[in-house]
Coordinates of C-alpha atoms and ligand atoms in Angstrom, one line a residue:
X1 CA 144.9 -36.3 -91.4
X2 CA 144.2 -34.7 -94.2
X3 CA 140.6 -33.9 -94.7
X4 CA 138.5 -34.3 -98.2
X5 CA 135.9 -31.7 -98.4
X6 CA 133.3 -33.1 -99.9
X7 CA 131.3 -31.9 -103.4
X8 CA 128.8 -33.9 -102.5
X9 CA 129.4 -36.2 -105.9
X10 CA 128.7 -39.3 -104.4
X11 CA 127.3 -38.9 -100.8
X12 CA 124.3 -36.1 -100.5
X13 CA 125.7 -34.7 -97.6
X14 CA 129.2 -33.2 -96.1
X15 CA 132.1 -35.7 -94.7
X16 CA 130.9 -34.7 -91.2
X17 CA 127.5 -36.0 -91.6
X18 CA 128.6 -39.4 -93.7
X19 CA 130.7 -39.9 -90.4
X20 CA 128.0 -38.9 -88.2
X21 CA 126.1 -41.9 -89.5
X22 CA 128.5 -44.3 -90.0
X23 CA 129.5 -44.0 -86.2
X24 CA 126.0 -44.8 -85.3
X25 CA 126.4 -47.6 -87.4
X26 CA 129.2 -49.5 -85.7
X27 CA 131.2 -49.6 -82.1
X28 CA 133.8 -47.3 -81.3
X29 CA 136.8 -50.0 -82.3
X30 CA 135.4 -50.4 -85.9
X31 CA 134.6 -46.4 -86.1
X32 CA 138.4 -46.2 -85.7
X33 CA 139.4 -49.0 -87.9
X34 CA 136.9 -47.3 -90.6
X35 CA 138.5 -43.8 -90.2
X36 CA 141.9 -45.5 -90.4
X37 CA 140.8 -47.3 -93.8
X38 CA 139.6 -44.1 -95.0
X39 CA 142.8 -42.3 -94.2
X40 CA 144.7 -44.9 -96.1
X41 CA 142.6 -45.2 -99.0
X42 CA 143.0 -41.4 -99.7
X43 CA 146.7 -42.0 -99.4
X44 CA 146.8 -44.5 -102.0
X45 CA 144.2 -42.8 -103.7
X46 CA 146.5 -39.3 -104.0
X47 CA 149.6 -41.7 -105.0
X48 CA 147.5 -43.5 -107.6
X49 CA 145.6 -40.3 -109.4
X50 CA 142.5 -41.6 -108.3
X51 CA 139.4 -39.4 -107.2
X52 CA 139.9 -38.4 -103.2
X53 CA 136.2 -37.6 -102.5
X54 CA 135.4 -41.1 -104.1
X55 CA 138.2 -43.0 -102.1
X56 CA 136.8 -41.5 -98.8
X57 CA 133.4 -42.4 -99.4
X58 CA 134.2 -46.0 -100.1
X59 CA 136.6 -46.1 -97.0
X60 CA 134.1 -44.7 -94.5
X61 CA 130.8 -47.0 -95.9
X62 CA 133.0 -50.4 -96.4
X63 CA 132.3 -51.8 -93.1
X64 CA 128.7 -49.9 -92.5
X65 CA 127.0 -53.0 -92.4
X66 CA 129.4 -55.0 -90.3
X67 CA 127.6 -54.8 -87.0
X68 CA 123.9 -56.2 -88.7
X69 CA 122.4 -59.2 -87.6
X70 CA 122.1 -62.2 -89.4
X71 CA 118.3 -61.9 -89.6
X72 CA 118.6 -58.6 -91.2
X73 CA 121.2 -59.5 -93.9
X74 CA 118.5 -62.7 -94.8
X75 CA 116.0 -60.2 -94.9
X76 CA 117.7 -57.7 -97.5
X77 CA 119.3 -61.0 -99.7
X78 CA 115.4 -61.9 -100.1
X79 CA 114.3 -58.1 -100.4
X80 CA 116.8 -57.5 -103.1
X81 CA 116.6 -60.8 -104.8
X82 CA 120.0 -61.7 -104.7
X83 CA 121.8 -65.1 -105.1
X84 CA 120.1 -67.3 -102.7
X85 CA 123.5 -69.5 -102.4
X86 CA 124.5 -66.1 -100.0
X87 CA 122.0 -67.5 -97.2
X88 CA 124.4 -70.1 -97.0
X89 CA 127.3 -67.9 -96.1
X90 CA 128.0 -65.7 -93.2
X91 CA 128.6 -62.3 -91.7
X92 CA 132.2 -62.1 -93.5
X93 CA 130.7 -62.3 -97.1
X94 CA 127.2 -60.9 -96.1
X95 CA 128.9 -57.2 -94.8
X96 CA 130.1 -56.6 -98.1
X97 CA 127.9 -58.0 -101.0
X98 CA 124.9 -57.3 -98.9
X99 CA 125.9 -54.4 -97.2
X100 CA 126.3 -52.5 -100.6
X101 CA 122.6 -52.7 -100.7
X102 CA 122.2 -51.5 -97.4
X103 CA 124.2 -48.5 -97.9
X104 CA 122.4 -47.7 -101.1
X105 CA 118.9 -47.7 -99.2
X106 CA 120.2 -46.0 -95.7
X107 CA 122.6 -43.7 -97.0
X108 CA 121.5 -42.8 -100.3
X109 CA 124.9 -43.9 -102.1
X110 CA 124.4 -45.0 -105.8
X111 CA 127.7 -44.9 -107.5
X112 CA 127.9 -48.5 -108.9
X113 CA 131.8 -48.0 -108.2
X114 CA 131.7 -47.6 -104.7
X115 CA 128.9 -50.0 -104.0
X116 CA 131.5 -52.6 -106.1
X117 CA 134.3 -51.8 -103.9
X118 CA 132.2 -52.6 -101.1
X119 CA 131.3 -55.9 -102.5
X120 CA 134.6 -56.7 -103.5
X121 CA 136.6 -55.8 -100.1
X122 CA 136.4 -58.7 -98.2
X123 CA 137.6 -61.3 -101.3
X124 CA 138.6 -59.4 -104.1
X125 CA 137.5 -60.1 -107.5
X126 CA 139.1 -61.3 -110.8
X127 CA 138.4 -58.2 -112.3
X128 CA 139.3 -55.1 -110.0
X129 CA 138.9 -51.4 -110.4
X130 CA 141.3 -49.2 -109.0
X131 CA 138.9 -48.3 -106.2
X132 CA 138.5 -51.8 -105.5
X133 CA 142.3 -52.3 -105.0
X134 CA 142.5 -49.1 -103.1
X135 CA 139.6 -50.1 -100.4
X136 CA 140.6 -54.1 -100.5
X137 CA 144.5 -53.0 -99.6
X138 CA 143.4 -50.0 -97.3
X139 CA 141.5 -52.4 -95.3
X140 CA 144.4 -54.7 -94.6
X141 CA 147.0 -52.0 -93.7
X142 CA 145.4 -49.2 -92.3
X143 CA 147.4 -48.3 -89.4
X144 CA 145.2 -50.1 -86.4
X145 CA 146.0 -53.2 -88.0
X146 CA 148.7 -55.3 -86.4
X147 CA 150.1 -58.8 -88.0
X148 CA 153.7 -59.9 -88.6
X149 CA 153.9 -59.0 -92.0
X150 CA 152.0 -55.5 -91.7
X151 CA 155.0 -53.1 -92.2
X152 CA 155.9 -55.3 -95.3
X153 CA 152.9 -55.0 -96.6
X154 CA 152.2 -51.2 -95.8
X155 CA 155.1 -50.4 -97.7
X156 CA 153.9 -52.6 -100.7
X157 CA 150.7 -50.8 -100.8
X158 CA 152.8 -47.5 -101.2
X159 CA 155.4 -48.7 -103.7
X160 CA 152.9 -51.1 -105.6
X161 CA 148.9 -51.3 -105.4
X162 CA 149.1 -54.5 -107.8
X163 CA 151.5 -56.2 -105.5
X164 CA 149.8 -55.4 -102.8
X165 CA 146.6 -57.0 -104.1
X166 CA 148.5 -60.3 -104.6
X167 CA 150.2 -60.2 -101.1
X168 CA 147.0 -59.8 -99.5
X169 CA 145.2 -62.2 -101.5
X170 CA 147.8 -64.9 -100.7
X171 CA 148.4 -63.8 -97.0
X172 CA 144.5 -63.9 -96.6
X173 CA 144.0 -67.4 -98.0
X174 CA 147.0 -68.7 -96.1
X175 CA 145.8 -67.5 -93.0
X176 CA 142.1 -69.3 -93.4
X177 CA 144.3 -72.4 -94.7
X178 CA 145.9 -72.3 -91.4
X179 CA 142.9 -71.9 -89.1
X180 CA 141.1 -74.9 -91.1
X181 CA 138.4 -71.9 -91.8
X182 CA 135.9 -72.3 -95.1
X183 CA 137.0 -70.5 -98.3
X184 CA 134.3 -68.4 -100.3
X185 CA 134.8 -69.7 -103.8
X186 CA 135.1 -66.5 -105.5
X187 CA 138.6 -66.2 -103.1
X188 CA 140.0 -68.8 -104.9
X189 CA 139.1 -67.2 -108.2
X190 CA 140.7 -64.0 -107.1
X191 CA 143.9 -66.0 -105.8
X192 CA 143.8 -68.0 -109.4
X193 CA 144.0 -64.3 -111.1
X194 CA 146.3 -62.6 -109.1
X195 CA 148.7 -65.0 -107.1
X196 CA 149.2 -68.2 -109.7
X197 CA 151.8 -67.8 -112.4
X198 CA 150.8 -67.9 -115.6
Ligands
FE2_201 FE1 135.3 -55.7 -94.2
FE2_202 FE1 137.2 -53.2 -92.9

């Protein structure tokens, strides 16, 4: 894979230093997933003329907080005075929205566009920046992902990023409904914006 050399625009250190910190924060399987997301986000950034270093940093940190305990997330929600409704949700939502604060504190990454891409990577958003889309889609189609439509989703990702956002949003909602799982309200907002025909 092509390795992006950091100019320290977004993380105060080298890519290798960031890799070390990420590796310490998650188990091996998730670390491999994270490397796949970074690789995919960088490829998609090239296709969409986006900053490769920014895509790389966002890809590497998107699941940085995924393995923190519920207790740690609850402390961070209170400490950062985030919406108290977050306390009613779980890891699926916390690792993005609350994870962004943990990333800022521990990795000293302050770029709001990167932090927003982390916040939005699980359920998307009505308004998504190019970086939001790169991370949302890369998370869905990175090489270790395996589900029946993954090849189709991958080809869509490289052909048309917006279409890939649409496909992923519908696919994820369908999955949650089929599994009788709770749907976070913002996931419905994303669906209404991106999938519903107007
Ligand atoms: Fe995630
Ligand atoms: Fe992920």
